[in-house]
């Protein structure tokens, strides 16, 4: 079996590439995916998203115990299905701040990864409910809904409270500016989630030059010297070689470094410990793992029943500078989010639905860095995922500042109509030590792991400005793992823009479009 181009992983980035690269009828494109087509009807129902993790199309990863979070292990759901994690995610579409992408352009030396460079990709993705403009696209495959009347009344009151606390109005998270209060833009059409498989893959499945193979688990890359010639994958119980002129790995921030490591590409000492022969001592593979954490939460008992969300519960994100600790380049430091439901971690008792609402808080640019490593040479050996949450002073200080800001907003008169009393952290949680202990038990992942195959020129970077693996030919990585520094907001829009940009500016010209 062989293709001109082989894409490994039909997740968010993989579906974009399969659709865009197979537009060229002169090349054959293979797409392999460990899962299969989505069959769970709950995926399409936006309010059901918190219930999807743990179902049989979730890889269900877990971190190792985190000293910074009271020794807790954190569940990291990831989609194992056409559409990948876009089938599980919370549907918020947030590009990030203009200045977030300046860091990407700086580390690569390539203007295409700046906000201006990515803008054509951002526009190509979307069918924006507000219509086309210099910033927005209206003819793209993915609906981006900027809701208005659908926003929950408690979230409206929260947005008013943000303004009363001197946070500016923003209105739209997708113009390059990010400081302020806005309802979340969502990848929802006619009340239903649209996954990246729905938007990009489904409409092109009939193309004669595109072959999609489901339940195909890539074990290792195949190589001839430094030339990557494809992969071996388990298909119908058989380990099968698949040859390719160009191999593009899109298995995500966890599985992509694992595939490289199993293939002998990674830090030599860690490969040796896992019993894998080292082909290339590539120090950065699996390193630089970072993620957004959210504090769940600053929870309030409601004076009157909170109506069920008509969207996806978490309806507004607010981005703020935090005074002396703010970054000089203008991106926000902290984020708040309002959920029209009680949100807590496993450490706290959850109030009944309809009886409470939550203000989440978090740090937009965490400095804690961890790693992903192998525990053995086989695909069945569990990975070691260690994000090193809250391991820096910067992150611990800002997570506290973010919670303080959440409480300040939560106690504004604009929320008086809804607020009966604060449940968490609660009036008894007063001292710095109490609040620190609360935070360690209340933080949870915002589901944005990135950085494990980061792009750049410096030592430790894994792919170059063309997303080609340093030191190898014909192997590209296109997914959340290449993000060198996390953007301020949720990362899905950025992952899609990376894939759109790679298809148009890098793979397209190489493949002779
Ligand atoms: P994925 O979409 O995860 O795709 C990787 C694909 O590769 C998967 O289909 C996987 O099965 C396949 N694969 C892996 N290993 C192999 C292998 N060995 N062989 C073959 N196939 C393989 N982001 C936002 O912007 N907004 C949100 O609201 C939001 N909420 C989230 C909520 C949850 C619960 C989760 C899990 C994520 C959320 N995210 C959100 C993050 C966002 O969904 C991901 O960052 C994004 O989908 C990652 O895209 P990707 O292409 O890198 O990886």
Coordinates of C-alpha atoms in Angstrom, one line a residue, residues 48-470:
X48 CA -23.6 17.0 26.2
X49 CA -19.9 17.8 25.8
X50 CA -18.9 17.4 29.5
X51 CA -20.3 13.8 29.4
X52 CA -18.3 12.6 26.5
X53 CA -14.9 12.0 28.1
X54 CA -14.5 8.4 29.1
X55 CA -16.6 7.0 26.3
X56 CA -15.0 4.4 24.0
X57 CA -13.7 6.9 21.5
X58 CA -11.6 8.7 24.2
X59 CA -7.9 7.8 24.5
X60 CA -8.4 8.6 28.2
X61 CA -4.9 9.7 29.0
X62 CA -3.9 10.6 32.6
X63 CA -1.0 12.6 33.9
X64 CA 1.3 11.3 36.6
X65 CA 0.6 12.7 40.1
X66 CA 1.3 16.5 40.1
X67 CA 3.2 17.8 43.2
X68 CA 1.9 21.3 42.4
X69 CA -1.8 20.2 42.5
X70 CA -1.9 18.3 45.8
X71 CA -0.5 15.1 44.2
X72 CA -3.6 14.7 42.0
X73 CA -3.6 12.9 38.6
X74 CA -5.4 14.8 35.9
X75 CA -7.6 13.1 33.2
X76 CA -6.6 14.2 29.7
X77 CA -9.4 13.2 27.2
X78 CA -8.4 13.1 23.5
X79 CA -10.6 12.0 20.6
X80 CA -10.0 8.6 18.9
X81 CA -12.4 9.1 16.1
X82 CA -12.7 10.9 12.8
X83 CA -12.5 14.6 13.8
X84 CA -10.3 13.7 16.8
X85 CA -10.6 16.0 19.7
X86 CA -13.0 18.3 17.8
X87 CA -15.6 15.6 18.7
X88 CA -15.0 16.1 22.4
X89 CA -14.1 19.7 22.7
X90 CA -16.2 22.6 24.2
X91 CA -16.6 24.3 20.8
X92 CA -15.1 27.7 21.8
X93 CA -13.4 29.3 18.8
X94 CA -10.8 31.8 20.0
X95 CA -7.8 32.7 17.7
X96 CA -5.6 34.2 20.4
X97 CA -4.0 37.7 20.7
X98 CA -2.1 39.2 17.9
X99 CA 1.0 39.2 20.1
X100 CA 0.8 35.5 20.9
X101 CA 1.8 34.8 17.3
X102 CA 4.7 37.2 17.3
X103 CA 6.5 34.7 19.5
X104 CA 6.0 32.0 16.9
X105 CA 7.3 34.2 14.1
X106 CA 10.3 35.1 16.3
X107 CA 11.3 31.5 17.1
X108 CA 11.0 30.3 13.5
X109 CA 12.1 33.5 11.7
X110 CA 9.1 33.0 9.5
X111 CA 6.4 35.7 9.0
X112 CA 3.9 33.1 8.1
X113 CA 3.4 32.2 11.7
X114 CA 2.7 35.8 12.8
X115 CA -1.0 36.8 13.2
X116 CA -0.9 38.5 9.8
X117 CA 0.7 35.4 8.3
X118 CA -2.0 33.2 9.7
X119 CA -4.9 35.5 9.0
X120 CA -5.7 34.1 5.5
X121 CA -5.8 30.6 7.1
X122 CA -8.0 31.9 10.0
X123 CA -10.4 33.4 7.4
X124 CA -10.4 30.3 5.1
X125 CA -11.5 28.1 8.1
X126 CA -14.7 30.0 8.9
X127 CA -18.2 30.6 7.9
X128 CA -18.7 33.4 10.3
X129 CA -22.2 34.3 11.5
X130 CA -21.4 38.0 11.2
X131 CA -20.4 37.8 7.6
X132 CA -17.1 38.4 5.7
X133 CA -14.8 41.3 6.6
X134 CA -11.1 42.0 6.7
X135 CA -10.8 39.8 9.8
X136 CA -13.5 37.2 9.1
X137 CA -14.3 34.6 6.4
X138 CA -17.8 33.7 5.4
X139 CA -17.2 30.9 2.9
X140 CA -15.2 28.4 4.9
X141 CA -16.2 24.9 6.0
X142 CA -16.5 25.5 9.7
X143 CA -19.4 27.5 11.1
X144 CA -18.3 30.1 13.7
X145 CA -21.4 31.4 15.6
X146 CA -21.1 34.6 17.6
X147 CA -24.2 34.1 19.8
X148 CA -26.4 36.9 21.0
X149 CA -29.9 36.1 22.1
X150 CA -28.9 32.5 23.0
X151 CA -26.5 33.6 25.8
X152 CA -27.7 32.6 29.2
X153 CA -29.1 35.4 31.4
X154 CA -26.6 34.6 34.2
X155 CA -23.8 34.9 31.7
X156 CA -25.1 38.2 30.5
X157 CA -25.2 39.4 34.1
X158 CA -21.6 38.2 34.5
X159 CA -20.5 40.1 31.4
X160 CA -22.1 43.2 32.9
X161 CA -20.2 42.6 36.2
X162 CA -17.0 42.4 34.2
X163 CA -17.6 45.8 32.7
X164 CA -18.5 47.1 36.2
X165 CA -15.1 45.8 37.4
X166 CA -13.5 48.1 34.8
X167 CA -12.7 45.3 32.2
X168 CA -13.4 46.7 28.7
X169 CA -16.0 45.3 26.3
X170 CA -14.4 43.2 23.5
X171 CA -17.4 41.5 21.8
X172 CA -15.5 39.1 19.5
X173 CA -12.5 36.9 20.4
X174 CA -11.4 36.6 16.7
X175 CA -9.9 39.9 15.5
X176 CA -6.4 39.6 17.0
X177 CA -7.4 41.8 20.0
X178 CA -8.2 39.8 23.0
X179 CA -8.4 42.0 26.1
X180 CA -12.0 42.3 27.4
X181 CA -15.4 40.7 27.8
X182 CA -17.1 38.7 25.1
X183 CA -19.5 35.9 24.5
X184 CA -17.8 32.8 23.2
X185 CA -17.7 32.2 19.4
X186 CA -18.8 28.6 18.9
X187 CA -18.5 26.0 16.2
X188 CA -22.2 25.3 16.3
X189 CA -24.7 25.4 13.4
X190 CA -28.5 25.2 13.9
X191 CA -28.0 24.1 17.5
X192 CA -25.6 21.3 16.7
X193 CA -21.8 20.8 17.1
X194 CA -20.0 20.8 13.8
X195 CA -16.8 18.7 14.1
X196 CA -13.8 19.2 11.8
X197 CA -14.7 15.8 10.3
X198 CA -18.2 17.1 9.5
X199 CA -16.9 20.3 8.1
X200 CA -13.8 19.2 6.1
X201 CA -13.7 15.4 5.7
X202 CA -17.2 14.3 5.2
X203 CA -17.8 16.4 2.0
X204 CA -14.7 15.1 0.3
X205 CA -14.9 11.4 1.1
X206 CA -15.9 10.5 -2.4
X207 CA -12.8 11.9 -4.0
X208 CA -11.0 9.2 -6.0
X209 CA -7.6 10.3 -4.9
X210 CA -8.3 10.2 -1.2
X211 CA -8.2 6.9 0.7
X212 CA -9.3 6.9 4.4
X213 CA -8.4 3.9 6.5
X214 CA -10.1 3.6 9.9
X215 CA -9.0 1.6 12.9
X216 CA -5.4 1.9 11.6
X217 CA -3.0 2.4 14.5
X218 CA 0.5 3.8 13.4
X219 CA 3.2 2.0 15.3
X220 CA 6.4 3.4 13.9
X221 CA 7.9 5.5 11.1
X222 CA 9.8 3.6 8.4
X223 CA 13.1 5.1 7.3
X224 CA 15.8 4.7 4.7
X225 CA 18.7 6.6 6.3
X226 CA 17.3 10.1 7.1
X227 CA 14.4 9.7 4.6
X228 CA 11.1 8.8 6.1
X229 CA 9.3 6.4 3.8
X230 CA 6.0 5.9 5.6
X231 CA 4.8 4.0 8.6
X232 CA 3.9 0.6 9.9
X233 CA 0.4 0.5 11.2
X234 CA -1.8 -2.2 12.7
X235 CA -4.8 -2.7 10.4
X236 CA -7.2 -5.6 11.0
X237 CA -4.8 -7.1 13.6
X238 CA -1.9 -7.1 11.1
X239 CA 1.1 -4.8 11.2
X240 CA 1.1 -3.4 7.7
X241 CA 3.7 -1.2 6.0
X242 CA 2.3 1.9 4.3
X243 CA 4.7 3.7 1.9
X244 CA 4.6 7.4 1.3
X245 CA 6.4 10.1 -0.7
X246 CA 5.6 12.6 2.1
X247 CA 4.5 11.6 5.6
X248 CA 2.6 14.2 7.7
X249 CA 2.0 13.3 11.4
X250 CA -1.1 14.8 12.8
X251 CA -1.6 12.5 15.9
X252 CA -1.8 15.4 18.4
X253 CA 0.3 16.8 21.2
X254 CA 0.5 13.5 23.0
X255 CA 0.5 10.8 20.3
X256 CA 2.8 12.6 17.8
X257 CA 5.9 12.7 20.1
X258 CA 5.1 9.1 21.2
X259 CA 5.2 8.0 17.5
X260 CA 8.6 9.7 17.0
X261 CA 9.9 8.3 20.3
X262 CA 8.8 4.7 19.4
X263 CA 10.6 5.2 16.1
X264 CA 13.9 6.0 17.9
X265 CA 13.8 9.8 17.4
X266 CA 14.1 11.6 20.8
X267 CA 16.3 12.2 23.8
X268 CA 18.8 9.4 23.8
X269 CA 18.8 8.8 27.5
X270 CA 15.1 8.6 27.8
X271 CA 14.9 6.2 24.8
X272 CA 17.5 4.0 26.4
X273 CA 15.5 3.8 29.6
X274 CA 12.4 2.8 27.6
X275 CA 14.3 0.1 25.8
X276 CA 14.1 1.8 22.4
X277 CA 17.2 1.9 20.1
X278 CA 18.1 5.6 19.4
X279 CA 18.2 6.5 15.7
X280 CA 18.6 10.2 16.3
X281 CA 19.3 12.0 19.6
X282 CA 16.6 14.6 19.2
X283 CA 16.5 16.4 22.6
X284 CA 13.2 18.3 22.1
X285 CA 10.8 15.4 21.3
X286 CA 8.2 15.2 24.1
X287 CA 9.7 18.2 25.9
X288 CA 8.2 21.7 26.4
X289 CA 4.8 20.2 27.3
X290 CA 2.5 22.9 28.6
X291 CA -1.2 23.4 29.1
X292 CA -3.7 25.9 30.4
X293 CA -5.1 25.3 33.8
X294 CA -8.5 26.5 35.0
X295 CA -9.6 27.0 38.6
X296 CA -13.0 25.3 39.1
X297 CA -14.2 27.2 40.5
X298 CA -15.5 30.2 42.1
X299 CA -19.0 28.8 42.6
X300 CA -22.1 30.7 43.7
X301 CA -25.4 29.4 44.9
X302 CA -28.1 31.1 42.9
X303 CA -31.1 33.0 44.3
X304 CA -33.3 31.6 41.6
X305 CA -33.1 28.6 39.2
X306 CA -30.4 29.0 36.6
X307 CA -31.9 28.0 33.3
X308 CA -30.1 25.3 31.3
X309 CA -27.7 26.6 28.8
X310 CA -28.9 26.8 25.2
X311 CA -25.3 26.7 24.0
X312 CA -22.5 24.7 25.7
X313 CA -22.6 25.9 29.4
X314 CA -19.4 27.8 29.3
X315 CA -20.6 30.8 27.4
X316 CA -18.1 33.7 27.9
X317 CA -14.4 34.1 28.3
X318 CA -12.9 37.3 29.5
X319 CA -9.2 38.2 29.0
X320 CA -7.4 40.6 31.3
X321 CA -4.0 42.2 32.0
X322 CA -3.0 41.9 35.6
X323 CA -1.1 45.1 36.4
X324 CA 2.6 44.7 37.4
X325 CA 2.7 41.0 36.2
X326 CA 1.3 41.8 32.8
X327 CA 3.4 40.8 29.7
X328 CA 4.9 43.8 28.0
X329 CA 3.7 42.8 24.5
X330 CA 0.0 43.3 25.2
X331 CA -1.3 39.8 25.4
X332 CA -3.5 39.1 28.5
X333 CA -2.3 37.4 31.7
X334 CA -5.4 35.8 33.0
X335 CA -8.7 34.5 31.8
X336 CA -12.1 34.3 33.5
X337 CA -15.0 32.3 32.2
X338 CA -18.6 32.0 33.2
X339 CA -20.4 28.7 33.3
X340 CA -24.2 28.6 33.6
X341 CA -23.7 25.5 35.8
X342 CA -21.8 24.4 38.9
X343 CA -18.2 23.4 38.0
X344 CA -15.9 21.7 40.5
X345 CA -13.1 19.2 40.5
X346 CA -13.2 15.7 42.0
X347 CA -12.2 17.2 45.3
X348 CA -15.4 19.1 46.0
X349 CA -19.1 18.4 46.3
X350 CA -21.0 19.5 43.2
X351 CA -24.2 21.5 43.8
X352 CA -27.2 20.4 41.8
X353 CA -27.6 21.6 38.3
X354 CA -29.8 24.7 38.1
X355 CA -28.9 25.7 41.7
X356 CA -25.5 27.3 41.1
X357 CA -23.2 29.0 38.6
X358 CA -19.4 29.3 38.3
X359 CA -16.7 31.8 37.4
X360 CA -13.6 30.0 36.2
X361 CA -10.2 31.6 36.3
X362 CA -6.8 30.7 34.8
X363 CA -3.4 31.8 33.6
X364 CA -3.0 32.5 29.8
X365 CA 0.7 32.1 29.5
X366 CA 1.9 29.5 32.1
X367 CA 5.6 29.1 32.4
X368 CA 5.5 25.6 33.9
X369 CA 7.0 23.0 31.4
X370 CA 6.8 19.3 31.5
X371 CA 7.4 16.3 29.2
X372 CA 6.0 13.2 27.7
X373 CA 8.1 10.1 27.7
X374 CA 7.8 6.4 26.9
X375 CA 7.6 3.7 29.5
X376 CA 8.4 0.9 27.0
X377 CA 9.0 0.3 23.3
X378 CA 5.5 -1.0 22.4
X379 CA 2.4 1.0 21.5
X380 CA 0.6 -0.8 24.4
X381 CA 3.1 0.6 27.0
X382 CA 1.4 3.6 28.7
X383 CA 3.0 7.0 28.2
X384 CA 4.3 9.1 31.1
X385 CA 2.6 12.5 30.9
X386 CA 4.0 15.0 33.3
X387 CA 3.0 18.6 32.7
X388 CA 4.6 19.9 35.9
X389 CA 1.5 21.9 36.7
X390 CA 2.1 25.0 38.9
X391 CA 5.8 24.3 39.2
X392 CA 6.8 28.0 38.8
X393 CA 6.3 31.0 41.1
X394 CA 4.9 32.9 38.2
X395 CA 2.1 30.4 37.6
X396 CA 1.3 30.1 41.3
X397 CA 1.1 33.9 41.8
X398 CA -1.0 34.4 38.7
X399 CA -3.4 31.6 39.4
X400 CA -4.1 33.3 42.7
X401 CA -4.5 36.7 41.1
X402 CA -6.9 35.2 38.6
X403 CA -9.1 33.8 41.4
X404 CA -9.1 37.1 43.2
X405 CA -10.3 38.8 40.0
X406 CA -13.0 36.1 39.6
X407 CA -14.3 36.9 43.1
X408 CA -14.2 40.6 42.5
X409 CA -16.3 40.2 39.4
X410 CA -18.5 37.7 41.1
X411 CA -19.3 40.1 43.9
X412 CA -20.3 43.0 41.7
X413 CA -23.9 44.4 42.1
X414 CA -24.6 43.4 38.4
X415 CA -24.8 39.8 39.6
X416 CA -26.9 40.5 42.8
X417 CA -30.0 39.3 41.1
X418 CA -28.4 35.8 40.8
X419 CA -26.0 35.6 43.7
X420 CA -27.3 34.1 47.0
X421 CA -23.8 33.3 48.4
X422 CA -20.4 32.2 47.4
X423 CA -20.0 28.4 47.9
X424 CA -16.3 28.0 46.8
X425 CA -13.8 28.9 47.9
X426 CA -16.3 30.2 50.5
X427 CA -16.2 32.7 53.3
X428 CA -14.2 30.3 55.6
X429 CA -11.3 30.2 53.1
X430 CA -9.5 33.4 54.1
X431 CA -5.8 33.1 54.7
X432 CA -3.2 32.8 51.9
X433 CA -2.5 29.2 53.0
X434 CA -6.2 28.3 52.8
X435 CA -6.5 29.8 49.4
X436 CA -3.3 28.1 48.1
X437 CA -4.6 24.8 49.4
X438 CA -8.0 25.5 47.7
X439 CA -6.3 26.3 44.4
X440 CA -4.2 23.1 44.4
X441 CA -7.3 21.0 44.7
X442 CA -9.5 23.2 42.4
X443 CA -7.4 23.5 39.3
X444 CA -8.1 21.3 36.3
X445 CA -6.9 21.1 32.7
X446 CA -8.5 23.5 30.1
X447 CA -7.6 20.7 27.7
X448 CA -4.9 22.5 25.7
X449 CA -1.7 20.5 25.8
X450 CA 0.8 21.8 23.3
X451 CA 4.5 22.1 22.5
X452 CA 5.9 18.6 22.5
X453 CA 7.4 18.9 18.9
X454 CA 7.8 22.6 18.9
X455 CA 8.7 24.6 15.8
X456 CA 11.8 26.8 15.8
X457 CA 15.4 27.2 15.0
X458 CA 17.0 26.9 18.4
X459 CA 18.3 23.8 20.1
X460 CA 15.4 21.8 21.4
X461 CA 13.1 22.7 18.6
X462 CA 11.8 19.6 16.7
X463 CA 10.5 21.0 13.4
X464 CA 11.6 23.9 11.3
X465 CA 9.6 26.8 10.0
X466 CA 8.2 24.5 7.3
X467 CA 7.2 22.0 10.0
X468 CA 9.7 19.5 8.7
X469 CA 11.4 17.4 11.3
X470 CA 15.0 18.7 11.8

